[in-house]
Coordinates of C-alpha atoms and ligand atoms in Angstrom, one line a residue:
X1 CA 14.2 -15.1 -17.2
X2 CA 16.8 -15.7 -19.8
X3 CA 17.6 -13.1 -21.9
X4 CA 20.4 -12.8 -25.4
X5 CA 21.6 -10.1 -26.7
X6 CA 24.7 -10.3 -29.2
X7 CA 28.1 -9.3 -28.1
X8 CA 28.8 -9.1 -31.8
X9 CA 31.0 -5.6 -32.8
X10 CA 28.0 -4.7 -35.3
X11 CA 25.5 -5.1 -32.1
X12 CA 27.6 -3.3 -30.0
X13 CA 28.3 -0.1 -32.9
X14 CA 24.1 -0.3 -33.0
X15 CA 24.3 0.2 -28.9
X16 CA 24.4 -3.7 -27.5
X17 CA 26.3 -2.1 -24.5
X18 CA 23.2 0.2 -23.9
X19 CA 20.8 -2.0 -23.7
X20 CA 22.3 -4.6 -21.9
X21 CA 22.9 -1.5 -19.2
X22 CA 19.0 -0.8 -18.9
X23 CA 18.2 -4.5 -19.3
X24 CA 20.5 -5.3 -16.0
X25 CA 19.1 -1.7 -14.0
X26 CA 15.3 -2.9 -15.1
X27 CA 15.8 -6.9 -14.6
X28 CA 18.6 -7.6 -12.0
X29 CA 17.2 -10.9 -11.8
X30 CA 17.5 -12.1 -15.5
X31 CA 20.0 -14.1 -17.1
X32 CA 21.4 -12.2 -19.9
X33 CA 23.2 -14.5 -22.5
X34 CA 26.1 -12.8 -24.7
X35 CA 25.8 -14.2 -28.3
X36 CA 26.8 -13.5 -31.6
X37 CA 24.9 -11.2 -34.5
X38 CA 21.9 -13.4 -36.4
X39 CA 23.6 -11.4 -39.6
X40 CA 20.0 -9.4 -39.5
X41 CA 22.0 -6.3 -39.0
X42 CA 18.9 -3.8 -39.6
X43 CA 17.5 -5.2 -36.7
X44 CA 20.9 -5.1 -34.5
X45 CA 21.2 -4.9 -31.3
X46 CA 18.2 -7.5 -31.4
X47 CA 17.1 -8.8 -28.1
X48 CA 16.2 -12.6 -27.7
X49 CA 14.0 -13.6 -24.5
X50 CA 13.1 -17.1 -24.0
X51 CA 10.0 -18.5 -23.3
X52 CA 9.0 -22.1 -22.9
X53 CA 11.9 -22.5 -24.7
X54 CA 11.1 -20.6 -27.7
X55 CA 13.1 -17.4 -28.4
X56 CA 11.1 -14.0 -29.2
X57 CA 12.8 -11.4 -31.0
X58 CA 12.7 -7.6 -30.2
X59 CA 14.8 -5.0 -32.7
X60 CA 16.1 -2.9 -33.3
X61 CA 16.8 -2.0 -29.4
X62 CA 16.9 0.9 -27.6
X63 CA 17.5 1.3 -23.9
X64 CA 13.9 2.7 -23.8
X65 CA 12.3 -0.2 -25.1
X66 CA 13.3 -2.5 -22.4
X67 CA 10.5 -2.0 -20.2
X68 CA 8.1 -3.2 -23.6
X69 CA 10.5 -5.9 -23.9
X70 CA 10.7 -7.5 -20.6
X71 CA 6.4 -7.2 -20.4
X72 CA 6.5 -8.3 -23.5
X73 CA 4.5 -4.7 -24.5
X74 CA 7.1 -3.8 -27.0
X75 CA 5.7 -2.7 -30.5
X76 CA 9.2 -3.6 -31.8
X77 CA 8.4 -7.6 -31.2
X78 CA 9.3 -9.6 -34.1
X79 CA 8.1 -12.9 -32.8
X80 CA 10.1 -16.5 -32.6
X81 CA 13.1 -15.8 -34.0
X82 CA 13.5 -18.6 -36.1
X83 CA 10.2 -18.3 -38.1
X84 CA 11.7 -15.0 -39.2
X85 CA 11.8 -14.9 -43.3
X86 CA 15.5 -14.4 -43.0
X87 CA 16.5 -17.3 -41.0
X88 CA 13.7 -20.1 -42.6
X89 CA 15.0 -19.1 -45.8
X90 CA 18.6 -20.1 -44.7
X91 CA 20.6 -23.2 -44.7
X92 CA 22.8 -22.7 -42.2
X93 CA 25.6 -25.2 -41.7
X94 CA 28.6 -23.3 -41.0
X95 CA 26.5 -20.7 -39.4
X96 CA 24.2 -22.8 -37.5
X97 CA 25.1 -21.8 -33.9
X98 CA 26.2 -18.1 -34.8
X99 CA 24.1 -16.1 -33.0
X100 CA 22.5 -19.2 -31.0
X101 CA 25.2 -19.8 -28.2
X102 CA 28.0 -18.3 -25.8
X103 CA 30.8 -18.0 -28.1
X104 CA 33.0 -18.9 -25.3
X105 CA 31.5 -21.5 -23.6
X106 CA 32.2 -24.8 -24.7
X107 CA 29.6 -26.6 -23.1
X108 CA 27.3 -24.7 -25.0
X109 CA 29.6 -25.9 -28.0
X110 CA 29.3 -29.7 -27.3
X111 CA 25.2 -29.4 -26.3
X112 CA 24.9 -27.8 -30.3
X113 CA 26.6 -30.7 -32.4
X114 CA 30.1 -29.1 -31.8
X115 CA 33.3 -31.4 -31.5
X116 CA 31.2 -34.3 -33.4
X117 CA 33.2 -33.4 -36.4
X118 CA 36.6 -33.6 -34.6
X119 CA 35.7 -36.5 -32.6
X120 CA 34.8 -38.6 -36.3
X121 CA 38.4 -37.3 -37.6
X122 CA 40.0 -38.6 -35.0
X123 CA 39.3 -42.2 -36.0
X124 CA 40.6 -41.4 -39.2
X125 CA 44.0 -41.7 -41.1
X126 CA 45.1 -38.3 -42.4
X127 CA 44.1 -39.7 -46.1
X128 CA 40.7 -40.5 -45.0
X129 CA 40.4 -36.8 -43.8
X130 CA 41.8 -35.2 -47.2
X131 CA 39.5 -37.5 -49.0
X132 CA 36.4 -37.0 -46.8
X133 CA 37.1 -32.7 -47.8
X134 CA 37.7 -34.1 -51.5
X135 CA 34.1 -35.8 -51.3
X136 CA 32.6 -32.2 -49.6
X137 CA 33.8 -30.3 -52.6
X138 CA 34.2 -27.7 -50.8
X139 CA 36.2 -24.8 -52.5
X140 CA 38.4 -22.0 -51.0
X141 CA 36.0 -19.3 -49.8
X142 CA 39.0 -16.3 -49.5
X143 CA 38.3 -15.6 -52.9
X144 CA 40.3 -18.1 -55.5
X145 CA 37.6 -21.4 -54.9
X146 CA 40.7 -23.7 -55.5
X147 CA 39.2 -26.9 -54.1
X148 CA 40.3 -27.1 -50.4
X149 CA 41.0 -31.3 -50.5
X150 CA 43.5 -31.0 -53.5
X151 CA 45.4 -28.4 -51.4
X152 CA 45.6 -30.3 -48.4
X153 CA 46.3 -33.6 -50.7
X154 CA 50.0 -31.4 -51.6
X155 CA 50.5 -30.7 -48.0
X156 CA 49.6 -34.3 -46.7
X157 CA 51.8 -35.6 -49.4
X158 CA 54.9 -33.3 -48.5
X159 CA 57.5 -34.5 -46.7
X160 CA 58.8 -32.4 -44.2
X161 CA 59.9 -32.1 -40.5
X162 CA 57.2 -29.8 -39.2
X163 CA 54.1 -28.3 -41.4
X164 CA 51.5 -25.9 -40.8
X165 CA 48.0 -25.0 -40.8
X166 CA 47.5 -21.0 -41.6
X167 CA 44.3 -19.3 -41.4
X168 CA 43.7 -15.9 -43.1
X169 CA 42.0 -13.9 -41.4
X170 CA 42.7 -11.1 -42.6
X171 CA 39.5 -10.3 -44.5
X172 CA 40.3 -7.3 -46.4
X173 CA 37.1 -7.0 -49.1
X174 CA 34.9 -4.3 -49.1
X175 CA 30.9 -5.8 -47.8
X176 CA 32.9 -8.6 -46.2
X177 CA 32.6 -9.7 -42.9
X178 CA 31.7 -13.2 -42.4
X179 CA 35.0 -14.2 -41.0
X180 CA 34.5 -11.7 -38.1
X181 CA 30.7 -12.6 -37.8
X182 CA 31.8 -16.2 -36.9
X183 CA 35.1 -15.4 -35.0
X184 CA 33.3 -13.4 -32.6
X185 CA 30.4 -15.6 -33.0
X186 CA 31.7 -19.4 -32.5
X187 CA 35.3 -19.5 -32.4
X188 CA 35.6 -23.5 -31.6
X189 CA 34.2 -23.9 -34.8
X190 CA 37.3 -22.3 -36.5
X191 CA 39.5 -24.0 -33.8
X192 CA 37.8 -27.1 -34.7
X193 CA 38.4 -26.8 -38.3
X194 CA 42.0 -26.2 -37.8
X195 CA 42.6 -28.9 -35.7
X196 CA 41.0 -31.7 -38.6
X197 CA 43.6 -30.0 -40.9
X198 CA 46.6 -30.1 -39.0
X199 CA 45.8 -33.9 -37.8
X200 CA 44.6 -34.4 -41.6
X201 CA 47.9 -33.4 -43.6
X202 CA 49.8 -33.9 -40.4
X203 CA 50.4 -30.3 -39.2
X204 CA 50.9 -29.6 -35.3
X205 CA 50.7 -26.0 -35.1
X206 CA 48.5 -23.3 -36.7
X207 CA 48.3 -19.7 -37.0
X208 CA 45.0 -17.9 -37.1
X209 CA 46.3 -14.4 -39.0
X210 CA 43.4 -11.8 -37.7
X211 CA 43.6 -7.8 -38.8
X212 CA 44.2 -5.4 -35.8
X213 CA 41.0 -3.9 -36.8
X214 CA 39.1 -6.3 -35.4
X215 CA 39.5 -6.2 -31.8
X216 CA 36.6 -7.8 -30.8
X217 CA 37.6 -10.8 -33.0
X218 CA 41.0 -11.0 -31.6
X219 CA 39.9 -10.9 -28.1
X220 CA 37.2 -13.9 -28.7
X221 CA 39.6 -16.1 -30.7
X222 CA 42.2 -15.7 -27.8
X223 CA 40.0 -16.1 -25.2
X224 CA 38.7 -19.7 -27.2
X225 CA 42.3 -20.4 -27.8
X226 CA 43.1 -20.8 -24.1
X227 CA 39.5 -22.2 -23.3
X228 CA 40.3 -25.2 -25.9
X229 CA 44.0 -25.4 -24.4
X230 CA 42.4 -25.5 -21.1
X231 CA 39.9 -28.4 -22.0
X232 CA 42.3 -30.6 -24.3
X233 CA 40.8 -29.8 -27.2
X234 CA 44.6 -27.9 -28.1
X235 CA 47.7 -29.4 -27.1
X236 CA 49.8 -32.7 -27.2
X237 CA 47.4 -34.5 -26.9
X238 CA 43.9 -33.7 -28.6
X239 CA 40.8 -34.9 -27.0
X240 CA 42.9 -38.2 -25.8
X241 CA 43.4 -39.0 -29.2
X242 CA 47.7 -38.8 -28.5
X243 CA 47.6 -36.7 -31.4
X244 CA 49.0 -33.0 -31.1
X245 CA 48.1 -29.4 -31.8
X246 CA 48.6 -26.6 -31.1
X247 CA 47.1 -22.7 -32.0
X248 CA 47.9 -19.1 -31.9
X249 CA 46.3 -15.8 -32.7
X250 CA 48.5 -13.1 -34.7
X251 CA 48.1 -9.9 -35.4
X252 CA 48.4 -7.9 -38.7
X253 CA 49.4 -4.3 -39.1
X254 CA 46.7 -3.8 -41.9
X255 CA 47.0 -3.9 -45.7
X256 CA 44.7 -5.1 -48.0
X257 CA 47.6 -7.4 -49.7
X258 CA 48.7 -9.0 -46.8
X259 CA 45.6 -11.1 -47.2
X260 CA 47.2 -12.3 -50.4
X261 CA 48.2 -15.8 -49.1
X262 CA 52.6 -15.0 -49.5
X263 CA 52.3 -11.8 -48.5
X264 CA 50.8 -13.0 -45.6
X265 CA 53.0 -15.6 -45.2
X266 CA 56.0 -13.0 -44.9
X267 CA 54.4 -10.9 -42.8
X268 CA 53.6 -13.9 -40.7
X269 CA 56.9 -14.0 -40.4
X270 CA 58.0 -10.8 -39.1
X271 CA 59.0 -9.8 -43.1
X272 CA 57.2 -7.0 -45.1
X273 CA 54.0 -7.9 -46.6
X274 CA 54.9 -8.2 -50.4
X275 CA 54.0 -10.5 -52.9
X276 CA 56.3 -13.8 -53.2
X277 CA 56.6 -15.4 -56.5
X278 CA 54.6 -18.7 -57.1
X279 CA 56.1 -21.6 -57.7
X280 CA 56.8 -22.3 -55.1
X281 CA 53.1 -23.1 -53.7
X282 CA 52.8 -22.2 -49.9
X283 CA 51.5 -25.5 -49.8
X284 CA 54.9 -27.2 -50.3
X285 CA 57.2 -24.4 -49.4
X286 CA 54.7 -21.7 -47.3
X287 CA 55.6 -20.5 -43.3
X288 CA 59.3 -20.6 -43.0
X289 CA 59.9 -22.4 -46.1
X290 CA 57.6 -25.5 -44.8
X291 CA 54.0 -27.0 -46.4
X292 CA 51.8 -25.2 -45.0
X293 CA 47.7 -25.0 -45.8
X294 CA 46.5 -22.0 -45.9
X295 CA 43.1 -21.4 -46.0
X296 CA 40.1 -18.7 -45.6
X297 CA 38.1 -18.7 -42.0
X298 CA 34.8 -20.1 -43.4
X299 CA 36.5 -22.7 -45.3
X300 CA 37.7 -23.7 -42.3
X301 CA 35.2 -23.0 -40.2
X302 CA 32.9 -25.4 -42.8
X303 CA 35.4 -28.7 -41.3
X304 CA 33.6 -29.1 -38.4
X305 CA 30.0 -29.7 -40.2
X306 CA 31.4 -31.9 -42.9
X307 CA 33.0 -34.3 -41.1
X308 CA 29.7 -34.4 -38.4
X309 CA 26.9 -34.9 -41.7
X310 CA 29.9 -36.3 -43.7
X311 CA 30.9 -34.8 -47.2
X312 CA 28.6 -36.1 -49.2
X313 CA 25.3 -34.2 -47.2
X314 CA 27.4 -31.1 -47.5
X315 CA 28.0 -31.8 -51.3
X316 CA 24.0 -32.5 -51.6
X317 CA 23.4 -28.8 -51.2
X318 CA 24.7 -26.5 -54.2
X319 CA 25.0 -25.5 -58.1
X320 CA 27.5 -27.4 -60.8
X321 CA 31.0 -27.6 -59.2
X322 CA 30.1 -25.1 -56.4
X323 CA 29.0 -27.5 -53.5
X324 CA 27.8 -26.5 -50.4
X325 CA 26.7 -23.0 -49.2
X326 CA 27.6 -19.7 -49.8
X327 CA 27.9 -16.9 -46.7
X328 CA 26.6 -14.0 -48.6
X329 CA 27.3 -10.6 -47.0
X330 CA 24.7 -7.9 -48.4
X331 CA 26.0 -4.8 -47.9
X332 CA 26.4 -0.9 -49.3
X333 CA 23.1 1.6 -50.1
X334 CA 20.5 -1.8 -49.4
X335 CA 17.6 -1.7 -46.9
X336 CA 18.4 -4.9 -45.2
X337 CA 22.1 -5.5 -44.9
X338 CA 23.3 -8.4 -42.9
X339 CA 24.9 -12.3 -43.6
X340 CA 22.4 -15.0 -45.2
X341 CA 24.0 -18.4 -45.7
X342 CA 22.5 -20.4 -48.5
X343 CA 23.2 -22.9 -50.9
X344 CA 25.2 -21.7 -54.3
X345 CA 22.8 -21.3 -57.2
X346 CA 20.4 -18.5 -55.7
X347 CA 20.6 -15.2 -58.4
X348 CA 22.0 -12.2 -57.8
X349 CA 18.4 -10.7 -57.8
X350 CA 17.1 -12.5 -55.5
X351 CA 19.7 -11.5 -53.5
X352 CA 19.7 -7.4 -53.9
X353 CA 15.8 -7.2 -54.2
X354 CA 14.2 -9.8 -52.4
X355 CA 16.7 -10.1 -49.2
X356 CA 17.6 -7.0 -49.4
X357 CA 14.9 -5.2 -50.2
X358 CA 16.5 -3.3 -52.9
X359 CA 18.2 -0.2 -51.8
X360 CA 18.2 1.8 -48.4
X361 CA 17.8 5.1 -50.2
X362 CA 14.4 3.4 -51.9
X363 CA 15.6 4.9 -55.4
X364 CA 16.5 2.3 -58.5
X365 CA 19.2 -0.1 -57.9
X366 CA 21.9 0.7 -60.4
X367 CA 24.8 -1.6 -60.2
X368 CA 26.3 -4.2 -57.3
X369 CA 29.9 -5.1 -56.7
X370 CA 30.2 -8.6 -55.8
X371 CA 33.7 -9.8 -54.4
X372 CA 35.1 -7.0 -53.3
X373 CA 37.4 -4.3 -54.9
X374 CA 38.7 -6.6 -57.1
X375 CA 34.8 -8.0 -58.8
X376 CA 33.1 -6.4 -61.2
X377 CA 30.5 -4.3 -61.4
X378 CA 27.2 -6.1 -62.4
X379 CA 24.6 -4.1 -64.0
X380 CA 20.6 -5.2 -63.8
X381 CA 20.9 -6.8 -66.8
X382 CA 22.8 -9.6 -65.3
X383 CA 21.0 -10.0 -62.1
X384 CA 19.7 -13.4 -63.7
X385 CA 23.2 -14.6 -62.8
X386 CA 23.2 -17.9 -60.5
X387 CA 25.9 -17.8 -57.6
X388 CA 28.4 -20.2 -58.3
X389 CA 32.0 -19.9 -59.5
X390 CA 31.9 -21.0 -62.8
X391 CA 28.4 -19.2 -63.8
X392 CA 30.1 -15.6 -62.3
X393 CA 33.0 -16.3 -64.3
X394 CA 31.1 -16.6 -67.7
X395 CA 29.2 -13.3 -66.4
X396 CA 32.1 -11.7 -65.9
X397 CA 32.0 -11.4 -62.6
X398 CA 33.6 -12.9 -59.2
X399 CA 31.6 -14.2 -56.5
X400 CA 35.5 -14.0 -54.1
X401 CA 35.1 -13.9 -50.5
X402 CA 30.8 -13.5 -51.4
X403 CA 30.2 -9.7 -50.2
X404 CA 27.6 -7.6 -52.4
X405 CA 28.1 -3.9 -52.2
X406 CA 24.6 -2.1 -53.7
X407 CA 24.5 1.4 -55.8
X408 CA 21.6 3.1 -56.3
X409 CA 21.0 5.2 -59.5
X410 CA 23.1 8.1 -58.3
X411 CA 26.3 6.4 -58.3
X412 CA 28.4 7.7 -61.0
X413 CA 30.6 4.9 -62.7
X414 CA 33.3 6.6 -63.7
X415 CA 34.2 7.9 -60.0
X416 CA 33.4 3.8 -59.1
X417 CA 36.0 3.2 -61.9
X418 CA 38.3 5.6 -60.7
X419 CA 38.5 4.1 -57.3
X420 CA 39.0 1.0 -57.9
X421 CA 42.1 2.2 -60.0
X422 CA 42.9 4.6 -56.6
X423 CA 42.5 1.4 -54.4
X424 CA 45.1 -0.6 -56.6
X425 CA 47.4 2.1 -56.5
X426 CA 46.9 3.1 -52.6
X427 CA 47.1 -0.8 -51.6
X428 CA 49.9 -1.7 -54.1
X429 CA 52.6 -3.5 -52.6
X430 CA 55.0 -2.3 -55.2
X431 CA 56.6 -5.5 -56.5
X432 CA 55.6 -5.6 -60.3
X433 CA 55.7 -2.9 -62.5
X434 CA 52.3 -3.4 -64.2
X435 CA 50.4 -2.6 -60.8
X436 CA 53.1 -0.7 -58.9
X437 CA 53.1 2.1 -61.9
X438 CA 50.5 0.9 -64.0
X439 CA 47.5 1.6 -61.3
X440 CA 48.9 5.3 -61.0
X441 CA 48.9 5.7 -64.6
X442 CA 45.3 4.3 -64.6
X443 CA 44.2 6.7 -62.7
X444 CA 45.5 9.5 -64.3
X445 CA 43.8 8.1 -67.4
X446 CA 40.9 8.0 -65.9
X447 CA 41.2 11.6 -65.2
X448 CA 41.5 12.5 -68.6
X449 CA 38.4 10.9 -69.2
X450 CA 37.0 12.8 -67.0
X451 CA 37.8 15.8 -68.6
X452 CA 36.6 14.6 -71.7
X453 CA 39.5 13.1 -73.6
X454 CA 37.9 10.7 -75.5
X455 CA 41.3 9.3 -76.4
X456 CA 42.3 8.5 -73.0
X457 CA 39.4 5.5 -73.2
X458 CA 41.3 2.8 -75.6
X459 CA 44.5 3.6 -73.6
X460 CA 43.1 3.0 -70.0
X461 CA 41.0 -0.6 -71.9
X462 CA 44.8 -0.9 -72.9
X463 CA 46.4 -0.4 -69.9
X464 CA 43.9 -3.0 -68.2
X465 CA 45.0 -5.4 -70.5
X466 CA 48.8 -4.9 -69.5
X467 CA 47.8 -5.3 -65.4
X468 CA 45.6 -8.4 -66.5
X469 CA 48.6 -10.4 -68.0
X470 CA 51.3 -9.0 -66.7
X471 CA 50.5 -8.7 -62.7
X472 CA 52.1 -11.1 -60.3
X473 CA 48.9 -11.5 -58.4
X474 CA 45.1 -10.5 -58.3
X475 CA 45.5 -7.2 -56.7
X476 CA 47.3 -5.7 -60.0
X477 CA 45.6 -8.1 -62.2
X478 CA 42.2 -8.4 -60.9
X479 CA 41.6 -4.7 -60.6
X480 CA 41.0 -4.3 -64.4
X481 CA 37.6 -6.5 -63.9
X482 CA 35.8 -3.3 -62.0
X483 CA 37.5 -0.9 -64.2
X484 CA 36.5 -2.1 -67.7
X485 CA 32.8 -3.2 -66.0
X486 CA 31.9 0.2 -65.3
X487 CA 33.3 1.5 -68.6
X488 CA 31.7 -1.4 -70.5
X489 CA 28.2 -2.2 -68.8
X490 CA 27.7 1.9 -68.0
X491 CA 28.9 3.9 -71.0
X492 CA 26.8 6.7 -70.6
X493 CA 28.7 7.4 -67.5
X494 CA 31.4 7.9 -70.0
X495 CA 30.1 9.2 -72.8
X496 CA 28.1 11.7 -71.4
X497 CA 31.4 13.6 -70.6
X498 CA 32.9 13.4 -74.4
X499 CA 29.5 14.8 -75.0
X500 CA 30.1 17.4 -72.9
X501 CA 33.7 18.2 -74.5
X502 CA 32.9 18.1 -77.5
Ligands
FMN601 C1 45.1 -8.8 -52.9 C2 44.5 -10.0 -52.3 C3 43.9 -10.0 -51.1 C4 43.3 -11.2 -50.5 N1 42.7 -11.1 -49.3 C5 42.2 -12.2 -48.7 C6 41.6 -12.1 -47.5 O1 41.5 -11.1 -46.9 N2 41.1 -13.3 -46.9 C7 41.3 -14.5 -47.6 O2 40.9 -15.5 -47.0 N3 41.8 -14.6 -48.8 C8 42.3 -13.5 -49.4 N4 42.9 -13.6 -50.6 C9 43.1 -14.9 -51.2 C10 44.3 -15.6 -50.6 O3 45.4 -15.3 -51.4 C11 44.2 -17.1 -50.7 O4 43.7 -17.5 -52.0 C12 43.2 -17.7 -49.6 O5 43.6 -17.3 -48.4 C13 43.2 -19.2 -49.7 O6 42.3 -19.7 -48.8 P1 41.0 -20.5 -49.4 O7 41.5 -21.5 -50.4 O8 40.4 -21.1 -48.2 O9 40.1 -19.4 -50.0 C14 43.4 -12.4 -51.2 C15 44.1 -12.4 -52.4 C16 44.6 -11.3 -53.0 C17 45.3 -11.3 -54.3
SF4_602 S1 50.1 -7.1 -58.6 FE1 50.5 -5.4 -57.2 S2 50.1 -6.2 -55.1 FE2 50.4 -7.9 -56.6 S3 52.6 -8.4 -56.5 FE3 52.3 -6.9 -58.2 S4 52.7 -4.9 -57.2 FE4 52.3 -6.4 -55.6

């Protein structure tokens, strides 16, 4: 009997551990797989068993429901797996064997389509590469969607001694947590991806830059890391091709801006994790002063799959000049959190209501913060909006790293406003005025507000203005957008206290 339970640090918070314990006392005999999370987190841990091939589901676990599960009694079976809603609904490319396969093994890797990608690279110049991502379209999916082929067209065009491939990792947004989902979940994949960019814009050593709160991440990826090294897929010589790289796994301390590509980049480098100045690019002068890409896990992690369908199937799926999918992470007061990768151009509704069921609390959704701290607010009257970059943008929105946090009615906007302001403040790394002082002054005017000061609102809209032009970078400058959302698309939140003063 072959048995899969995730391994995934979501599975294992919902008690994986526990029920693999009562599985092994009440099966001894059974194979039990270790996988990664299906991104169906309401129905974590979620027990696979195999039969005749086909893999029945059985969620959410609890040790006492193994004896249902293993005679196939349980009242909590969900049936084949992949004829869930969830999954059919999906197009899963960069998450197709999340949750299918041992994230360590790489046979396991090579029997589900992985190293076709690398292997097609191979017999490619570096050009061919950048021009295959070009054809993709794939865009950045850390948060900025600059298009990933014109970035690695500046570092394959640099001329330089040594260059190198970064990965952040760091994955700082609130509701995200697709770049652990797939660490933990199929590391080669990443490993993969960075290996096409380094032999694409001629880069022999990467860094994958993973926050020290993921443990379970950082484990995996090292683990794969010496697996890969092990197996040649790492190393001088890659796969036989005589071409070299190499990999390694670093750990940050833990601040939201050192997910900001330079600040990263100096912390990287042993520095504190402030802000550098742009120009000049990290792509022509990034880790110790040399071109360096660096890029967001799933963009890399979405290499692999392009080069094996080729960039112009990946560029069939999507919305106007957002091509390929989008790994939403739907998260916050909803009844049915978890990842769902799809192609760009589903609407935000569909998304909080019909995948997510609307909220957990089962009263009226009242607003959903898409792209972390730094995305707006969007009230119901915009849930018409399409995922992509450019139709966000004209709704004022960000889509960013693609995490949805959902508020039901009892969410006050003012406090939401309030601590996004805190979080700028808190976060800060204290280069530029406008966000070092200007986010403590915000909150203060906010405060006022609070307390019914009616003229404290035109200052804090001002205020916003003065961090949105005058930040170095999107922490200070971005945090405006959730600010002035609430205060603009909830106003009774505000008004109701200048009623009050008055
Ligand atoms: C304050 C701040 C935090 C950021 N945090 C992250 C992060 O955690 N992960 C990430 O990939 N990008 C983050 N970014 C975006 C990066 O600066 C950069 O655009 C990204 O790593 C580039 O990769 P991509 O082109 O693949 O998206 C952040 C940006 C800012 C301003
Ligand atoms: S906006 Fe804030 S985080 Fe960004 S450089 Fe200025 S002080 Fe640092």
């Amino acid at each position: 009997m072959k048995i899969y339970v995730p391994m995934d640090s979501a599975a294992k918070a919902l008690g994986a551990e526990e029920v693999v314990s009562a599985l092994r006392a009440a099966a001894p005999e059974a194979q039990i797989v270790r996988t990664g999370s299906r991104g169906m987190i309401w129905l974590e841990p979620l027990v696979e068993v195999e039969v005749d091939g086909v893999r029945h589901g059985f969620g959410p676990a609890e040790p006492s429901d193994v004896v249902g599960i293993l005679d196939g009694s349980s009242a909590k079976a969900l049936g084949p797996v992949e004829n869930l809603d969830w999954m059919k609904r999906q197009s899963r490319l960069t998450f197709a064997r999340v949750g299918v396969i041992d994230p360590l093994s790489l046979a396991d890797y090579r029997a589900h389509g992985g190293l076709a990608g690398l292997r097609r690279a191979l017999a490619m110049t570096g050009q061919e590469i950048v021009d295959e991502v070009k054809t993709s379209g794939l865009r950045g999916r850390g948060g900025a969607g600059f298009p990933t082929g014109i970035k690695w067209q500046t570092v394959h065009d640099a001329d330089a001694p040594q260059k190198y491939i970064v990965c952040n990792a760091d994955e700082g947004d609130s509701a995200t947590f697709a770049d652990r989902m797939l660490m933990e979940g199929d590391p080669f994949t990443l490993i993969e991806g960075m290996t096409i960019a380094g032999i694409g814009v001629g880069a022999t050593k990467g860094y994958v830059y993973l926050r020290s709160e993921y443990p379970d991440a950082i484990a995996v990826m090292t683990r794969a890391v010496e697996v890969a090294r092990a197996e040649g897929l790492l190393g001088p010589d890659v796969l036989g091709s005589g071409r070299a790289f190499e990999m390694e796994i670093r750990k940050g301390a833990g601040a939201y801006v050192c997910g900001e590509e330079t600040s990263l980049l100096n912390s990287l480098e042993g520095k504190r994790g402030v802000v550098r100045a742009k120009p000049p690019l990290p792509a022509l002068e990034g880790f110790l002063g040399r071109p360096t890409v660096v890029n967001n896990v799933i963009s890399l992690a979405t290499v692999p799959v392009i080069f094996e369908k080729g960039g112009q199937a990946y560029a069939d799926f999507g919305l106007g000049r957002s091509r390929g999918t989008v790994t939403l992470q739907i998260a916050g007061n909803v009844a049915r959190g978890g990842l769902f990768e799809t192609a760009f151009g589903i609407s935000l509704g569909e998304v909080v209501n019909d995948l997510g069921g609307g909220t957990l609390s089962g009263r009226p959704v009242k607003a959903v913060q898409v792209g972390g701290p730094l995305g707006a607010y969007m009230p119901l009257s915009k849930f018409n909006t399409l995922l992509g970059y450019e139709e966000f943008d004209a709704a004022g929105g960000l889509i960013g790293h693609a995490g949805l946090t959902v508020f039901d009615d009892t969410t006050d906007m003012l406090d939401m406003a309030r601590f996004a302001m805190e979080f700028c403040a808190v976060e800060s790394c204290g280069k530029c005025t406008p966000c070092r002082i200007g986010a403590v002054r915000g909150v203060e005017t906010i405060d006022r507000i609070a307390q019914g000061d009616a003229d404290a609102l035109p200052l804090l809209a001002d205020l916003c203005e003065t961090m949105k032009d005058g930040s170095l970078c999107a922490l200070g400058g971005f945090t405006p957008f959730p600010v002035m959302s609430a205060v603009t698309q909830f106003p009774d939140d505000f008004a109701r206290l200048k009623e009050a003063a008055e």
